[in-house]
């Protein structure tokens, strides 16, 4: 059985003090990692502070990285820098990186391969925009993002990756996908991955993101191909985050 994974993506929110308040509130309160996996992805400047206080059951992740180990790349963060802070995960290819910072699938693929090479677990995001959905291109978009994003990944590394299916029209809009849409898209992603990696696709975790909150997360988690949530605004509040992690415990 795939263990649910509940991932906070703080985006560009919280000061250092607010980040510390959050981790002090949740680190001892989250359920055991044997029951549900709990990850907090935060701005790079806060990662060390969070790792130091993560406790036994919370794991920390970055929100982005560059693929080179080091070099003249002003403002970028390398995989070596991330591993030296002991973070475990890194979000790659988030739609905000794709749209605002013009990241394409080829660049995202380099980041995925580099993260794996350095022992980091990539959370690879995919998802269609509203226009793409209206034009009937959902399957084409997801197939391209997954096929190019996972290019040259070794079969034995596949399950280190978590796929985040996030329809862009549901992010930060309060308009989440229905549980049925989330299920059918996550299943489609799994089928694409099965086409690339065979039976290993049954083991990879695929999470849904887009206006997930304590009130609706249970509906998503009931779906057979949804293995967790990738949560933006509702994850900023420690009580809401804890409620969503609790909902991830499989009964
Ligand atoms: P919201 O939960 O704020 O819609 O954000 C989703 C998201 O982008 C998580 O990566």
Tab-separated table of C-alpha atoms and ligand atoms in Angstrom:
chain	number	residue	atom	x	y	z
A	1	UNK	CA	0.000	0.000	0.000
A	2	UNK	CA	1.242	3.506	-0.790
A	3	UNK	CA	1.564	5.625	2.346
A	4	UNK	CA	-0.171	8.999	2.173
A	5	UNK	CA	2.105	12.017	2.074
A	6	UNK	CA	0.869	15.464	3.127
A	7	UNK	CA	3.094	18.233	1.800
A	8	UNK	CA	3.002	21.900	2.795
A	9	UNK	CA	4.255	24.358	0.201
A	10	UNK	CA	4.716	27.685	1.940
A	11	UNK	CA	5.669	29.503	-1.292
A	12	UNK	CA	6.988	33.006	-0.471
A	13	UNK	CA	5.294	33.342	2.901
A	14	UNK	CA	6.466	33.565	6.531
A	15	UNK	CA	9.297	35.358	8.295
A	16	UNK	CA	11.878	33.378	10.256
A	17	UNK	CA	9.924	33.974	13.497
A	18	UNK	CA	6.696	32.727	11.917
A	19	UNK	CA	8.463	29.662	10.538
A	20	UNK	CA	9.843	28.865	13.995
A	21	UNK	CA	6.416	29.312	15.614
A	22	UNK	CA	4.978	26.872	13.062
A	23	UNK	CA	7.583	24.150	13.536
A	24	UNK	CA	7.397	24.420	17.349
A	25	UNK	CA	3.609	23.957	17.080
A	26	UNK	CA	3.658	20.923	14.795
A	27	UNK	CA	6.913	18.988	15.298
A	28	UNK	CA	5.769	17.084	18.383
A	29	UNK	CA	2.103	17.004	17.402
A	30	UNK	CA	2.160	15.304	13.984
A	31	UNK	CA	1.269	11.607	13.920
A	32	UNK	CA	3.990	8.995	13.563
A	33	UNK	CA	5.696	8.787	10.178
A	34	UNK	CA	4.761	5.106	10.201
A	35	UNK	CA	1.126	6.171	9.732
A	36	UNK	CA	1.402	9.137	7.390
A	37	UNK	CA	4.287	11.087	5.900
A	38	UNK	CA	4.421	14.777	6.784
A	39	UNK	CA	6.572	17.198	4.777
A	40	UNK	CA	7.022	20.971	5.061
A	41	UNK	CA	8.563	22.733	2.048
A	42	UNK	CA	9.813	26.208	2.844
A	43	UNK	CA	11.910	29.056	1.449
A	44	UNK	CA	15.607	28.156	1.366
A	45	UNK	CA	16.583	30.723	3.978
A	46	UNK	CA	14.503	28.929	6.632
A	47	UNK	CA	15.476	25.341	5.878
A	48	UNK	CA	18.277	24.961	8.400
A	49	UNK	CA	16.157	26.392	11.217
A	50	UNK	CA	13.342	23.995	10.360
A	51	UNK	CA	15.534	20.896	10.001
A	52	UNK	CA	17.027	21.530	13.452
A	53	UNK	CA	13.557	21.479	15.001
A	54	UNK	CA	11.718	18.997	12.752
A	55	UNK	CA	11.398	16.244	15.367
A	56	UNK	CA	10.984	12.571	14.489
A	57	UNK	CA	7.980	12.774	12.226
A	58	UNK	CA	8.223	15.904	10.077
A	59	UNK	CA	10.446	16.043	7.024
A	60	UNK	CA	11.632	19.286	5.453
A	61	UNK	CA	11.855	20.145	1.766
A	62	UNK	CA	12.980	23.016	-0.430
A	63	UNK	CA	10.714	24.696	-2.975
A	64	UNK	CA	13.190	24.796	-5.837
A	65	UNK	CA	16.858	24.322	-6.721
A	66	UNK	CA	19.225	24.737	-9.657
A	67	UNK	CA	20.715	21.593	-11.156
A	68	UNK	CA	24.413	22.500	-11.055
A	69	UNK	CA	26.455	21.645	-7.957
A	70	UNK	CA	28.110	25.048	-7.814
A	71	UNK	CA	29.187	27.887	-10.077
A	72	UNK	CA	28.489	31.419	-11.214
A	73	UNK	CA	24.673	31.282	-10.899
A	74	UNK	CA	23.854	34.335	-8.817
A	75	UNK	CA	20.866	33.847	-6.557
A	76	UNK	CA	20.487	30.104	-7.128
A	77	UNK	CA	20.585	27.248	-4.600
A	78	UNK	CA	22.393	23.999	-5.468
A	79	UNK	CA	21.540	20.392	-4.561
A	80	UNK	CA	24.780	20.238	-2.561
A	81	UNK	CA	23.667	23.224	-0.500
A	82	UNK	CA	20.321	21.561	0.150
A	83	UNK	CA	21.810	18.244	1.235
A	84	UNK	CA	24.232	20.079	3.528
A	85	UNK	CA	21.196	21.396	5.438
A	86	UNK	CA	19.768	17.831	5.661
A	87	UNK	CA	16.537	18.525	3.817
A	88	UNK	CA	15.015	15.460	2.246
A	89	UNK	CA	12.647	16.754	-0.452
A	90	UNK	CA	12.609	19.402	-3.153
A	91	UNK	CA	9.622	20.669	-5.140
A	92	UNK	CA	10.476	20.904	-8.850
A	93	UNK	CA	8.489	22.238	-11.771
A	94	UNK	CA	5.773	23.959	-9.744
A	95	UNK	CA	3.406	25.821	-12.061
A	96	UNK	CA	4.537	29.133	-10.539
A	97	UNK	CA	8.124	28.296	-11.568
A	98	UNK	CA	6.915	27.250	-15.011
A	99	UNK	CA	4.753	30.319	-15.612
A	100	UNK	CA	6.445	33.197	-13.772
A	101	UNK	CA	10.062	32.067	-14.106
A	102	UNK	CA	9.655	30.411	-17.524
A	103	UNK	CA	11.018	27.004	-16.527
A	104	UNK	CA	10.515	24.418	-19.259
A	105	UNK	CA	10.361	20.631	-19.148
A	106	UNK	CA	13.985	20.231	-20.254
A	107	UNK	CA	15.259	22.385	-17.382
A	108	UNK	CA	12.935	20.683	-14.900
A	109	UNK	CA	14.205	17.280	-16.071
A	110	UNK	CA	17.814	18.365	-15.397
A	111	UNK	CA	16.761	19.380	-11.904
A	112	UNK	CA	14.969	16.051	-11.284
A	113	UNK	CA	18.045	14.054	-12.355
A	114	UNK	CA	20.389	16.247	-10.323
A	115	UNK	CA	18.189	16.019	-7.210
A	116	UNK	CA	18.165	12.202	-7.443
A	117	UNK	CA	21.904	12.074	-8.004
A	118	UNK	CA	22.358	14.028	-4.764
A	119	UNK	CA	19.991	11.883	-2.733
A	120	UNK	CA	17.117	14.382	-2.657
A	121	UNK	CA	13.526	13.274	-3.254
A	122	UNK	CA	11.897	15.343	-5.997
A	123	UNK	CA	8.265	16.399	-5.802
A	124	UNK	CA	7.654	16.826	-9.527
A	125	UNK	CA	4.646	19.012	-10.307
A	126	UNK	CA	2.443	18.833	-13.357
A	127	UNK	CA	-0.947	20.218	-14.302
A	128	UNK	CA	-2.907	22.007	-16.981
A	129	UNK	CA	-3.951	25.655	-17.190
A	130	UNK	CA	-7.573	26.717	-17.606
A	131	UNK	CA	-7.007	27.467	-21.305
A	132	UNK	CA	-5.414	24.078	-21.861
A	133	UNK	CA	-8.375	22.424	-20.171
A	134	UNK	CA	-10.869	24.431	-22.223
A	135	UNK	CA	-9.008	23.460	-25.388
A	136	UNK	CA	-9.211	19.763	-24.460
A	137	UNK	CA	-5.446	19.440	-24.033
A	138	UNK	CA	-5.255	18.014	-20.505
A	139	UNK	CA	-3.948	14.593	-21.526
A	140	UNK	CA	-1.470	16.052	-23.997
A	141	UNK	CA	-0.098	18.477	-21.366
A	142	UNK	CA	0.226	15.865	-18.610
A	143	UNK	CA	1.823	13.348	-20.976
A	144	UNK	CA	4.418	15.891	-22.108
A	145	UNK	CA	5.222	17.184	-18.617
A	146	UNK	CA	5.637	13.677	-17.206
A	147	UNK	CA	7.437	12.131	-20.175
A	148	UNK	CA	9.941	14.981	-20.448
A	149	UNK	CA	10.207	15.593	-16.695
A	150	UNK	CA	10.989	11.929	-15.979
A	151	UNK	CA	13.291	11.386	-18.966
A	152	UNK	CA	16.373	9.262	-18.142
A	153	UNK	CA	15.195	8.576	-14.574
A	154	UNK	CA	16.361	5.099	-13.586
A	155	UNK	CA	13.625	2.605	-12.802
A	156	UNK	CA	15.037	2.024	-9.324
A	157	UNK	CA	14.817	5.755	-8.576
A	158	UNK	CA	11.189	6.184	-9.604
A	159	UNK	CA	9.649	5.627	-6.173
A	160	UNK	CA	11.900	8.298	-4.626
A	161	UNK	CA	9.834	10.768	-6.635
A	162	UNK	CA	6.417	12.111	-5.642
A	163	UNK	CA	4.218	13.472	-8.432
A	164	UNK	CA	2.165	16.551	-7.598
A	165	UNK	CA	-0.840	16.883	-9.911
A	166	UNK	CA	-1.927	20.500	-9.576
A	167	UNK	CA	-4.392	21.956	-12.072
A	168	UNK	CA	-3.307	25.578	-12.410
A	169	UNK	CA	-6.939	26.751	-12.374
A	170	UNK	CA	-7.361	25.333	-8.871
A	171	UNK	CA	-4.243	26.862	-7.307
A	172	UNK	CA	-4.927	29.740	-4.932
A	173	UNK	CA	-8.398	30.232	-6.407
A	174	UNK	CA	-10.493	28.515	-3.734
A	175	UNK	CA	-11.938	26.433	-6.595
A	176	UNK	CA	-10.552	22.970	-5.998
A	177	UNK	CA	-11.023	20.197	-8.520
A	178	UNK	CA	-13.768	17.735	-7.637
A	179	UNK	CA	-12.567	14.506	-6.076
A	180	UNK	CA	-13.627	12.723	-9.294
A	181	UNK	CA	-11.494	15.009	-11.470
A	182	UNK	CA	-8.543	14.632	-9.098
A	183	UNK	CA	-8.919	10.850	-9.244
A	184	UNK	CA	-9.197	10.644	-13.018
A	185	UNK	CA	-6.209	12.957	-13.599
A	186	UNK	CA	-4.030	11.209	-10.994
A	187	UNK	CA	-4.980	7.875	-12.581
A	188	UNK	CA	-4.090	9.284	-15.987
A	189	UNK	CA	-0.684	10.364	-14.620
A	190	UNK	CA	-0.160	6.843	-13.256
A	191	UNK	CA	-1.030	5.350	-16.643
A	192	UNK	CA	1.485	7.630	-18.378
A	193	UNK	CA	4.133	6.584	-15.858
A	194	UNK	CA	3.196	2.916	-16.388
A	195	UNK	CA	3.824	3.442	-20.091
A	196	UNK	CA	7.309	4.688	-19.227
A	197	UNK	CA	8.262	2.471	-16.279
A	198	UNK	CA	5.869	-0.483	-16.269
A	199	UNK	CA	4.597	-1.932	-13.003
A	200	UNK	CA	6.726	0.447	-10.885
A	201	UNK	CA	4.007	3.021	-11.545
A	202	UNK	CA	1.836	1.283	-8.948
A	203	UNK	CA	4.371	2.238	-6.283
A	204	UNK	CA	4.917	5.930	-7.035
A	205	UNK	CA	2.904	8.385	-4.971
A	206	UNK	CA	0.764	10.911	-6.798
A	207	UNK	CA	-0.721	13.736	-4.745
A	208	UNK	CA	-3.374	16.307	-5.606
A	209	UNK	CA	-2.856	20.057	-5.089
A	210	UNK	CA	-5.099	23.075	-5.632
A	211	UNK	CA	-7.204	24.709	-2.887
A	212	UNK	CA	-6.892	21.702	-0.567
A	213	UNK	CA	-7.991	22.477	3.006
A	214	UNK	CA	-9.049	20.567	6.135
A	215	UNK	CA	-12.684	20.625	4.957
A	216	UNK	CA	-12.069	18.871	1.629
A	217	UNK	CA	-8.885	16.818	2.004
A	218	UNK	CA	-10.671	13.627	3.112
A	219	UNK	CA	-12.628	13.504	-0.163
A	220	UNK	CA	-9.411	13.575	-2.170
A	221	UNK	CA	-7.655	11.013	0.000
A	222	UNK	CA	-10.525	8.549	-0.459
A	223	UNK	CA	-9.673	8.292	-4.154
A	224	UNK	CA	-7.633	5.195	-5.037
A	225	UNK	CA	-5.001	7.033	-7.094
A	226	UNK	CA	-4.620	10.079	-4.818
A	227	UNK	CA	-1.867	9.409	-2.290
A	228	UNK	CA	-1.792	12.713	-0.455
A	229	UNK	CA	-2.004	16.465	-0.831
A	230	UNK	CA	0.245	19.339	-1.885
A	231	UNK	CA	-1.089	22.329	-0.041
A	232	UNK	CA	-0.385	26.035	-0.306
A	233	UNK	CA	-2.365	28.576	1.677
A	234	UNK	CA	-4.081	26.194	4.125
A	235	UNK	CA	-0.677	24.776	5.080
A	236	UNK	CA	0.494	28.085	6.528
A	237	UNK	CA	-1.644	27.591	9.625
A	238	UNK	CA	-0.234	24.940	12.004
A	239	UNK	CA	-3.659	23.779	13.222
A	240	UNK	CA	-4.950	23.396	9.682
A	241	UNK	CA	-1.770	21.609	8.643
A	242	UNK	CA	-2.070	19.188	11.572
A	243	UNK	CA	-5.717	18.506	10.733
A	244	UNK	CA	-4.742	17.645	7.150
A	245	UNK	CA	-1.917	15.339	8.273
A	246	UNK	CA	-4.342	13.586	10.658
A	247	UNK	CA	-6.732	13.113	7.749
A	248	UNK	CA	-3.922	11.329	5.918
A	249	UNK	CA	-3.809	8.430	8.370
A	250	UNK	CA	-5.141	5.423	6.500
A	251	UNK	CA	-7.873	3.638	8.366
B	1	LIG	P1	-3.204	26.412	-2.745
B	1	LIG	O1	-3.399	25.277	-1.780
B	1	LIG	O2	-2.981	27.726	-2.066
B	1	LIG	O3	-4.259	26.428	-3.800
B	1	LIG	O4	-1.803	26.128	-3.519
B	1	LIG	C1	-1.593	24.904	-4.096
B	1	LIG	C2	-0.169	24.805	-4.481
B	1	LIG	O5	0.278	25.450	-5.411
B	1	LIG	C3	0.710	23.918	-3.706
B	1	LIG	O6	1.913	23.683	-4.359
